[in-house]
């Protein structure tokens, strides 16, 4: 390039990157959770530069989410079996500020502990009125709200007599494809938690506690539903643990 020809090449998009914080999230290879041995990365991760597509997508609008997306009890002709629950909370950043307009997707078993999935082997009954999938977008205050059914425990074949504690899977899409976070929310007082390898793959007891929703009688509605509250903190000292056994 000669001195009298201007350089019109576009500047490289420079974005901050965040390393995986040590000692917070569970190891990607955790012997107690056998299948992580097959699917964890065997080589050092390669940091890919983020370009416009990764940073600007997906473009989600409120009109894409309907009220029944967040009410898993109203997605079929009849009402599902089981204990109705209201599940709400806030998505917060590391400074405690609400994160608005973020898409949250959930998936879970029905009341009998069965997923509606082609590879599900648990011989518990399907519920024709329950799919177990929902989504919602946080409001200006970072609040989300679902109405659903208390999920059941289910066997998972990891070891002899292995049962997963009741849980709901959460995915937070973020503002870009590269920001997606996946985790699980548990229920208070579940006797299966102390013996669950996925729950216990999170080493820090305080971090494990942050995966458990809080029962809130003030949130329950008389003659209708119980209530649970669970805040999701994206980063920082009080961060919610992400990626613990997202497949199960
Ligand atoms: Fe699960």
PDB file of C-alpha atoms and ligand atoms in Angstrom:
ATOM      1  CA  UNK A   1       0.000   0.000   0.000  1.00  0.00           C
ATOM      2  CA  UNK A   2       1.463   3.365  -1.036  1.00  0.00           C
ATOM      3  CA  UNK A   3       1.418   6.435   1.118  1.00  0.00           C
ATOM      4  CA  UNK A   4      -1.178   8.319  -0.994  1.00  0.00           C
ATOM      5  CA  UNK A   5      -3.825   5.528  -0.895  1.00  0.00           C
ATOM      6  CA  UNK A   6      -5.922   5.636   2.257  1.00  0.00           C
ATOM      7  CA  UNK A   7      -6.373   2.424   4.189  1.00  0.00           C
ATOM      8  CA  UNK A   8     -10.139   1.812   4.089  1.00  0.00           C
ATOM      9  CA  UNK A   9     -10.114  -1.640   5.650  1.00  0.00           C
ATOM     10  CA  UNK A  10     -12.751  -1.824   8.403  1.00  0.00           C
ATOM     11  CA  UNK A  11     -11.425  -1.756  11.904  1.00  0.00           C
ATOM     12  CA  UNK A  12     -11.556  -5.100  13.709  1.00  0.00           C
ATOM     13  CA  UNK A  13     -14.388  -5.285  16.153  1.00  0.00           C
ATOM     14  CA  UNK A  14     -12.743  -5.394  19.564  1.00  0.00           C
ATOM     15  CA  UNK A  15     -14.863  -6.823  22.341  1.00  0.00           C
ATOM     16  CA  UNK A  16     -14.081  -7.655  25.922  1.00  0.00           C
ATOM     17  CA  UNK A  17     -13.799 -11.326  26.683  1.00  0.00           C
ATOM     18  CA  UNK A  18     -14.314 -13.025  29.996  1.00  0.00           C
ATOM     19  CA  UNK A  19     -12.473 -16.094  31.148  1.00  0.00           C
ATOM     20  CA  UNK A  20     -14.249 -18.888  32.961  1.00  0.00           C
ATOM     21  CA  UNK A  21     -13.850 -17.946  36.632  1.00  0.00           C
ATOM     22  CA  UNK A  22     -11.961 -20.525  38.654  1.00  0.00           C
ATOM     23  CA  UNK A  23     -13.576 -22.307  41.573  1.00  0.00           C
ATOM     24  CA  UNK A  24     -17.112 -21.167  40.777  1.00  0.00           C
ATOM     25  CA  UNK A  25     -18.547 -23.343  38.054  1.00  0.00           C
ATOM     26  CA  UNK A  26     -18.306 -27.136  38.105  1.00  0.00           C
ATOM     27  CA  UNK A  27     -15.450 -28.851  36.252  1.00  0.00           C
ATOM     28  CA  UNK A  28     -16.280 -29.833  32.665  1.00  0.00           C
ATOM     29  CA  UNK A  29     -14.969 -33.336  33.417  1.00  0.00           C
ATOM     30  CA  UNK A  30     -16.422 -34.572  36.711  1.00  0.00           C
ATOM     31  CA  UNK A  31     -15.921 -38.313  37.429  1.00  0.00           C
ATOM     32  CA  UNK A  32     -19.059 -38.559  39.572  1.00  0.00           C
ATOM     33  CA  UNK A  33     -21.097 -37.488  36.544  1.00  0.00           C
ATOM     34  CA  UNK A  34     -19.949 -40.193  34.176  1.00  0.00           C
ATOM     35  CA  UNK A  35     -20.959 -38.853  30.777  1.00  0.00           C
ATOM     36  CA  UNK A  36     -18.878 -35.698  31.243  1.00  0.00           C
ATOM     37  CA  UNK A  37     -15.907 -37.999  30.623  1.00  0.00           C
ATOM     38  CA  UNK A  38     -17.120 -38.499  27.062  1.00  0.00           C
ATOM     39  CA  UNK A  39     -18.150 -35.006  26.148  1.00  0.00           C
ATOM     40  CA  UNK A  40     -15.783 -32.596  27.858  1.00  0.00           C
ATOM     41  CA  UNK A  41     -13.187 -30.815  25.701  1.00  0.00           C
ATOM     42  CA  UNK A  42      -9.971 -32.844  25.471  1.00  0.00           C
ATOM     43  CA  UNK A  43      -7.849 -29.992  24.144  1.00  0.00           C
ATOM     44  CA  UNK A  44      -7.325 -26.410  25.284  1.00  0.00           C
ATOM     45  CA  UNK A  45     -10.141 -24.155  24.149  1.00  0.00           C
ATOM     46  CA  UNK A  46      -9.532 -21.858  21.208  1.00  0.00           C
ATOM     47  CA  UNK A  47     -10.718 -18.287  21.656  1.00  0.00           C
ATOM     48  CA  UNK A  48     -12.631 -17.283  18.543  1.00  0.00           C
ATOM     49  CA  UNK A  49     -12.942 -13.588  17.723  1.00  0.00           C
ATOM     50  CA  UNK A  50     -16.497 -12.338  17.995  1.00  0.00           C
ATOM     51  CA  UNK A  51     -17.825 -10.685  14.876  1.00  0.00           C
ATOM     52  CA  UNK A  52     -20.966  -8.729  14.128  1.00  0.00           C
ATOM     53  CA  UNK A  53     -23.223 -11.800  13.775  1.00  0.00           C
ATOM     54  CA  UNK A  54     -22.308 -13.171  17.175  1.00  0.00           C
ATOM     55  CA  UNK A  55     -22.598  -9.795  18.844  1.00  0.00           C
ATOM     56  CA  UNK A  56     -25.832  -8.487  17.338  1.00  0.00           C
ATOM     57  CA  UNK A  57     -27.917 -11.652  17.179  1.00  0.00           C
ATOM     58  CA  UNK A  58     -30.427 -12.856  18.053  1.00  0.00           C
ATOM     59  CA  UNK A  59     -32.856  -9.989  17.548  1.00  0.00           C
ATOM     60  CA  UNK A  60     -35.835 -10.905  19.680  1.00  0.00           C
ATOM     61  CA  UNK A  61     -38.993  -8.909  19.983  1.00  0.00           C
ATOM     62  CA  UNK A  62     -41.664  -9.092  22.647  1.00  0.00           C
ATOM     63  CA  UNK A  63     -44.196 -10.038  19.997  1.00  0.00           C
ATOM     64  CA  UNK A  64     -42.463 -13.388  19.508  1.00  0.00           C
ATOM     65  CA  UNK A  65     -43.306 -14.490  23.033  1.00  0.00           C
ATOM     66  CA  UNK A  66     -46.951 -15.206  23.817  1.00  0.00           C
ATOM     67  CA  UNK A  67     -48.505 -15.368  27.314  1.00  0.00           C
ATOM     68  CA  UNK A  68     -48.960 -19.134  27.104  1.00  0.00           C
ATOM     69  CA  UNK A  69     -45.215 -19.523  26.468  1.00  0.00           C
ATOM     70  CA  UNK A  70     -44.661 -18.659  30.130  1.00  0.00           C
ATOM     71  CA  UNK A  71     -47.669 -20.590  31.440  1.00  0.00           C
ATOM     72  CA  UNK A  72     -46.889 -24.272  31.010  1.00  0.00           C
ATOM     73  CA  UNK A  73     -50.291 -25.190  32.431  1.00  0.00           C
ATOM     74  CA  UNK A  74     -52.174 -23.545  29.574  1.00  0.00           C
ATOM     75  CA  UNK A  75     -50.474 -25.002  26.517  1.00  0.00           C
ATOM     76  CA  UNK A  76     -52.980 -27.798  25.881  1.00  0.00           C
ATOM     77  CA  UNK A  77     -56.719 -28.380  25.881  1.00  0.00           C
ATOM     78  CA  UNK A  78     -56.801 -29.528  29.501  1.00  0.00           C
ATOM     79  CA  UNK A  79     -54.818 -28.793  32.635  1.00  0.00           C
ATOM     80  CA  UNK A  80     -51.796 -30.942  33.511  1.00  0.00           C
ATOM     81  CA  UNK A  81     -51.592 -33.234  36.536  1.00  0.00           C
ATOM     82  CA  UNK A  82     -49.527 -32.173  39.522  1.00  0.00           C
ATOM     83  CA  UNK A  83     -48.861 -29.332  41.931  1.00  0.00           C
ATOM     84  CA  UNK A  84     -49.259 -25.954  40.252  1.00  0.00           C
ATOM     85  CA  UNK A  85     -46.419 -23.506  41.065  1.00  0.00           C
ATOM     86  CA  UNK A  86     -45.637 -19.888  40.309  1.00  0.00           C
ATOM     87  CA  UNK A  87     -41.931 -19.393  39.679  1.00  0.00           C
ATOM     88  CA  UNK A  88     -40.539 -15.898  39.513  1.00  0.00           C
ATOM     89  CA  UNK A  89     -37.324 -13.984  40.072  1.00  0.00           C
ATOM     90  CA  UNK A  90     -34.960 -11.417  38.645  1.00  0.00           C
ATOM     91  CA  UNK A  91     -31.970 -11.584  36.340  1.00  0.00           C
ATOM     92  CA  UNK A  92     -29.211  -9.385  37.762  1.00  0.00           C
ATOM     93  CA  UNK A  93     -25.733  -8.396  36.657  1.00  0.00           C
ATOM     94  CA  UNK A  94     -22.670  -8.415  38.897  1.00  0.00           C
ATOM     95  CA  UNK A  95     -23.581  -5.008  40.333  1.00  0.00           C
ATOM     96  CA  UNK A  96     -27.094  -6.105  41.295  1.00  0.00           C
ATOM     97  CA  UNK A  97     -28.615  -4.188  38.406  1.00  0.00           C
ATOM     98  CA  UNK A  98     -31.607  -5.790  36.656  1.00  0.00           C
ATOM     99  CA  UNK A  99     -31.068  -7.262  33.190  1.00  0.00           C
ATOM    100  CA  UNK A 100     -34.144  -6.424  31.082  1.00  0.00           C
ATOM    101  CA  UNK A 101     -35.283  -7.935  27.783  1.00  0.00           C
ATOM    102  CA  UNK A 102     -33.415 -11.193  28.140  1.00  0.00           C
ATOM    103  CA  UNK A 103     -34.957 -14.422  26.888  1.00  0.00           C
ATOM    104  CA  UNK A 104     -35.273 -17.223  29.426  1.00  0.00           C
ATOM    105  CA  UNK A 105     -36.171 -20.726  28.283  1.00  0.00           C
ATOM    106  CA  UNK A 106     -37.008 -23.564  30.678  1.00  0.00           C
ATOM    107  CA  UNK A 107     -37.567 -27.280  30.279  1.00  0.00           C
ATOM    108  CA  UNK A 108     -38.527 -29.882  32.848  1.00  0.00           C
ATOM    109  CA  UNK A 109     -40.216 -33.201  33.564  1.00  0.00           C
ATOM    110  CA  UNK A 110     -43.893 -33.542  34.271  1.00  0.00           C
ATOM    111  CA  UNK A 111     -45.191 -34.271  37.781  1.00  0.00           C
ATOM    112  CA  UNK A 112     -44.309 -37.957  37.385  1.00  0.00           C
ATOM    113  CA  UNK A 113     -40.661 -37.242  36.551  1.00  0.00           C
ATOM    114  CA  UNK A 114     -40.943 -37.884  32.824  1.00  0.00           C
ATOM    115  CA  UNK A 115     -39.606 -35.737  29.997  1.00  0.00           C
ATOM    116  CA  UNK A 116     -41.496 -35.557  26.742  1.00  0.00           C
ATOM    117  CA  UNK A 117     -38.487 -36.572  24.680  1.00  0.00           C
ATOM    118  CA  UNK A 118     -37.838 -39.267  22.067  1.00  0.00           C
ATOM    119  CA  UNK A 119     -34.932 -40.722  24.045  1.00  0.00           C
ATOM    120  CA  UNK A 120     -36.704 -40.733  27.396  1.00  0.00           C
ATOM    121  CA  UNK A 121     -36.725 -44.269  28.902  1.00  0.00           C
ATOM    122  CA  UNK A 122     -38.262 -43.634  32.321  1.00  0.00           C
ATOM    123  CA  UNK A 123     -41.468 -45.739  32.465  1.00  0.00           C
ATOM    124  CA  UNK A 124     -43.496 -42.992  34.159  1.00  0.00           C
ATOM    125  CA  UNK A 125     -46.666 -41.729  32.493  1.00  0.00           C
ATOM    126  CA  UNK A 126     -46.654 -38.928  29.978  1.00  0.00           C
ATOM    127  CA  UNK A 127     -49.156 -36.152  30.574  1.00  0.00           C
ATOM    128  CA  UNK A 128     -51.082 -35.248  27.419  1.00  0.00           C
ATOM    129  CA  UNK A 129     -51.577 -31.749  28.826  1.00  0.00           C
ATOM    130  CA  UNK A 130     -47.958 -30.997  29.640  1.00  0.00           C
ATOM    131  CA  UNK A 131     -45.041 -30.430  27.297  1.00  0.00           C
ATOM    132  CA  UNK A 132     -42.608 -29.127  29.907  1.00  0.00           C
ATOM    133  CA  UNK A 133     -41.156 -26.288  27.833  1.00  0.00           C
ATOM    134  CA  UNK A 134     -41.598 -22.570  28.421  1.00  0.00           C
ATOM    135  CA  UNK A 135     -40.067 -19.205  27.688  1.00  0.00           C
ATOM    136  CA  UNK A 136     -40.348 -15.643  28.899  1.00  0.00           C
ATOM    137  CA  UNK A 137     -38.572 -12.313  28.505  1.00  0.00           C
ATOM    138  CA  UNK A 138     -37.499 -10.243  31.498  1.00  0.00           C
ATOM    139  CA  UNK A 139     -39.291  -6.933  31.985  1.00  0.00           C
ATOM    140  CA  UNK A 140     -37.704  -3.532  32.653  1.00  0.00           C
ATOM    141  CA  UNK A 141     -36.963  -4.602  36.238  1.00  0.00           C
ATOM    142  CA  UNK A 142     -35.286  -7.838  35.131  1.00  0.00           C
ATOM    143  CA  UNK A 143     -38.283  -9.880  36.360  1.00  0.00           C
ATOM    144  CA  UNK A 144     -39.410 -13.151  34.834  1.00  0.00           C
ATOM    145  CA  UNK A 145     -42.446 -15.254  35.712  1.00  0.00           C
ATOM    146  CA  UNK A 146     -43.542 -18.784  34.882  1.00  0.00           C
ATOM    147  CA  UNK A 147     -46.543 -20.819  35.894  1.00  0.00           C
ATOM    148  CA  UNK A 148     -45.800 -24.513  35.767  1.00  0.00           C
ATOM    149  CA  UNK A 149     -46.065 -27.861  37.557  1.00  0.00           C
ATOM    150  CA  UNK A 150     -43.743 -29.111  40.280  1.00  0.00           C
ATOM    151  CA  UNK A 151     -41.403 -31.494  38.418  1.00  0.00           C
ATOM    152  CA  UNK A 152     -40.719 -35.011  39.699  1.00  0.00           C
ATOM    153  CA  UNK A 153     -37.502 -36.892  40.412  1.00  0.00           C
ATOM    154  CA  UNK A 154     -36.323 -39.349  37.748  1.00  0.00           C
ATOM    155  CA  UNK A 155     -33.789 -42.179  37.412  1.00  0.00           C
ATOM    156  CA  UNK A 156     -30.812 -41.494  35.175  1.00  0.00           C
ATOM    157  CA  UNK A 157     -28.566 -44.559  35.097  1.00  0.00           C
ATOM    158  CA  UNK A 158     -25.383 -42.770  36.152  1.00  0.00           C
ATOM    159  CA  UNK A 159     -24.836 -45.315  38.941  1.00  0.00           C
ATOM    160  CA  UNK A 160     -26.872 -47.861  40.914  1.00  0.00           C
ATOM    161  CA  UNK A 161     -30.182 -46.379  42.040  1.00  0.00           C
ATOM    162  CA  UNK A 162     -29.331 -42.928  40.684  1.00  0.00           C
ATOM    163  CA  UNK A 163     -32.176 -40.417  40.888  1.00  0.00           C
ATOM    164  CA  UNK A 164     -32.041 -36.763  39.924  1.00  0.00           C
ATOM    165  CA  UNK A 165     -33.533 -34.338  42.452  1.00  0.00           C
ATOM    166  CA  UNK A 166     -36.441 -32.331  41.080  1.00  0.00           C
ATOM    167  CA  UNK A 167     -35.118 -29.467  38.987  1.00  0.00           C
ATOM    168  CA  UNK A 168     -35.923 -27.111  36.159  1.00  0.00           C
ATOM    169  CA  UNK A 169     -33.412 -26.429  33.392  1.00  0.00           C
ATOM    170  CA  UNK A 170     -32.827 -22.785  32.563  1.00  0.00           C
ATOM    171  CA  UNK A 171     -31.249 -21.214  29.487  1.00  0.00           C
ATOM    172  CA  UNK A 172     -30.542 -17.495  29.336  1.00  0.00           C
ATOM    173  CA  UNK A 173     -30.005 -16.331  25.824  1.00  0.00           C
ATOM    174  CA  UNK A 174     -28.401 -12.987  26.657  1.00  0.00           C
ATOM    175  CA  UNK A 175     -27.996 -10.268  24.087  1.00  0.00           C
ATOM    176  CA  UNK A 176     -25.840 -12.284  21.734  1.00  0.00           C
ATOM    177  CA  UNK A 177     -25.455 -15.890  20.608  1.00  0.00           C
ATOM    178  CA  UNK A 178     -22.158 -16.174  22.439  1.00  0.00           C
ATOM    179  CA  UNK A 179     -23.643 -15.185  25.772  1.00  0.00           C
ATOM    180  CA  UNK A 180     -26.006 -18.120  26.253  1.00  0.00           C
ATOM    181  CA  UNK A 181     -25.885 -19.555  29.770  1.00  0.00           C
ATOM    182  CA  UNK A 182     -27.419 -22.839  30.900  1.00  0.00           C
ATOM    183  CA  UNK A 183     -28.082 -24.016  34.426  1.00  0.00           C
ATOM    184  CA  UNK A 184     -30.520 -25.882  36.670  1.00  0.00           C
ATOM    185  CA  UNK A 185     -32.765 -24.682  39.472  1.00  0.00           C
ATOM    186  CA  UNK A 186     -33.579 -26.947  42.412  1.00  0.00           C
ATOM    187  CA  UNK A 187     -36.253 -26.984  45.106  1.00  0.00           C
ATOM    188  CA  UNK A 188     -35.671 -26.529  48.857  1.00  0.00           C
ATOM    189  CA  UNK A 189     -35.619 -29.542  51.141  1.00  0.00           C
ATOM    190  CA  UNK A 190     -35.145 -32.197  48.461  1.00  0.00           C
ATOM    191  CA  UNK A 191     -33.538 -35.293  50.068  1.00  0.00           C
ATOM    192  CA  UNK A 192     -31.887 -36.272  46.769  1.00  0.00           C
ATOM    193  CA  UNK A 193     -29.692 -33.166  46.579  1.00  0.00           C
ATOM    194  CA  UNK A 194     -26.943 -34.380  48.989  1.00  0.00           C
ATOM    195  CA  UNK A 195     -26.428 -37.552  46.917  1.00  0.00           C
ATOM    196  CA  UNK A 196     -26.765 -36.085  43.418  1.00  0.00           C
ATOM    197  CA  UNK A 197     -23.439 -35.965  41.537  1.00  0.00           C
ATOM    198  CA  UNK A 198     -24.566 -33.134  39.263  1.00  0.00           C
ATOM    199  CA  UNK A 199     -25.685 -30.939  42.152  1.00  0.00           C
ATOM    200  CA  UNK A 200     -22.491 -31.768  44.024  1.00  0.00           C
ATOM    201  CA  UNK A 201     -20.218 -31.139  41.054  1.00  0.00           C
ATOM    202  CA  UNK A 202     -20.417 -27.548  42.304  1.00  0.00           C
ATOM    203  CA  UNK A 203     -17.739 -27.559  44.992  1.00  0.00           C
ATOM    204  CA  UNK A 204     -18.705 -24.430  46.908  1.00  0.00           C
ATOM    205  CA  UNK A 205     -21.629 -25.085  49.319  1.00  0.00           C
ATOM    206  CA  UNK A 206     -22.740 -21.448  49.051  1.00  0.00           C
ATOM    207  CA  UNK A 207     -22.779 -21.696  45.271  1.00  0.00           C
ATOM    208  CA  UNK A 208     -24.841 -24.893  45.522  1.00  0.00           C
ATOM    209  CA  UNK A 209     -27.285 -23.061  47.758  1.00  0.00           C
ATOM    210  CA  UNK A 210     -27.698 -20.396  45.084  1.00  0.00           C
ATOM    211  CA  UNK A 211     -29.091 -23.063  42.734  1.00  0.00           C
ATOM    212  CA  UNK A 212     -32.018 -23.689  45.112  1.00  0.00           C
ATOM    213  CA  UNK A 213     -35.172 -21.612  44.799  1.00  0.00           C
ATOM    214  CA  UNK A 214     -36.782 -20.070  47.863  1.00  0.00           C
ATOM    215  CA  UNK A 215     -40.279 -21.137  48.849  1.00  0.00           C
ATOM    216  CA  UNK A 216     -42.363 -17.968  49.204  1.00  0.00           C
ATOM    217  CA  UNK A 217     -45.819 -18.238  50.747  1.00  0.00           C
ATOM    218  CA  UNK A 218     -46.375 -14.603  49.841  1.00  0.00           C
ATOM    219  CA  UNK A 219     -46.030 -15.559  46.227  1.00  0.00           C
ATOM    220  CA  UNK A 220     -48.429 -18.485  46.524  1.00  0.00           C
ATOM    221  CA  UNK A 221     -52.010 -17.807  45.513  1.00  0.00           C
ATOM    222  CA  UNK A 222     -54.810 -19.072  47.784  1.00  0.00           C
ATOM    223  CA  UNK A 223     -56.747 -22.051  46.491  1.00  0.00           C
ATOM    224  CA  UNK A 224     -54.594 -22.159  43.380  1.00  0.00           C
ATOM    225  CA  UNK A 225     -50.783 -22.432  43.403  1.00  0.00           C
ATOM    226  CA  UNK A 226     -47.596 -22.491  45.520  1.00  0.00           C
ATOM    227  CA  UNK A 227     -44.832 -19.962  44.884  1.00  0.00           C
ATOM    228  CA  UNK A 228     -41.056 -20.060  44.487  1.00  0.00           C
ATOM    229  CA  UNK A 229     -38.575 -17.259  43.955  1.00  0.00           C
ATOM    230  CA  UNK A 230     -35.205 -17.659  42.243  1.00  0.00           C
ATOM    231  CA  UNK A 231     -32.902 -14.827  41.222  1.00  0.00           C
ATOM    232  CA  UNK A 232     -30.235 -15.398  38.606  1.00  0.00           C
ATOM    233  CA  UNK A 233     -26.988 -13.436  38.961  1.00  0.00           C
ATOM    234  CA  UNK A 234     -24.877 -13.448  35.843  1.00  0.00           C
ATOM    235  CA  UNK A 235     -21.466 -12.656  37.242  1.00  0.00           C
ATOM    236  CA  UNK A 236     -19.577 -11.611  40.338  1.00  0.00           C
ATOM    237  CA  UNK A 237     -19.298 -12.884  43.891  1.00  0.00           C
ATOM    238  CA  UNK A 238     -22.943 -13.957  44.064  1.00  0.00           C
ATOM    239  CA  UNK A 239     -23.032 -15.425  40.565  1.00  0.00           C
ATOM    240  CA  UNK A 240     -25.396 -18.265  39.809  1.00  0.00           C
ATOM    241  CA  UNK A 241     -23.502 -21.404  38.864  1.00  0.00           C
ATOM    242  CA  UNK A 242     -23.804 -22.201  35.186  1.00  0.00           C
ATOM    243  CA  UNK A 243     -23.324 -25.350  33.146  1.00  0.00           C
ATOM    244  CA  UNK A 244     -23.751 -27.976  35.842  1.00  0.00           C
ATOM    245  CA  UNK A 245     -24.818 -31.015  33.900  1.00  0.00           C
ATOM    246  CA  UNK A 246     -26.895 -29.207  31.382  1.00  0.00           C
ATOM    247  CA  UNK A 247     -27.737 -32.414  29.510  1.00  0.00           C
ATOM    248  CA  UNK A 248     -29.611 -34.134  32.332  1.00  0.00           C
TER     249      UNK A 248
HETATM  250 FE1  LIG B   1     -33.144 -32.721  33.898  1.00  0.00          FE
END
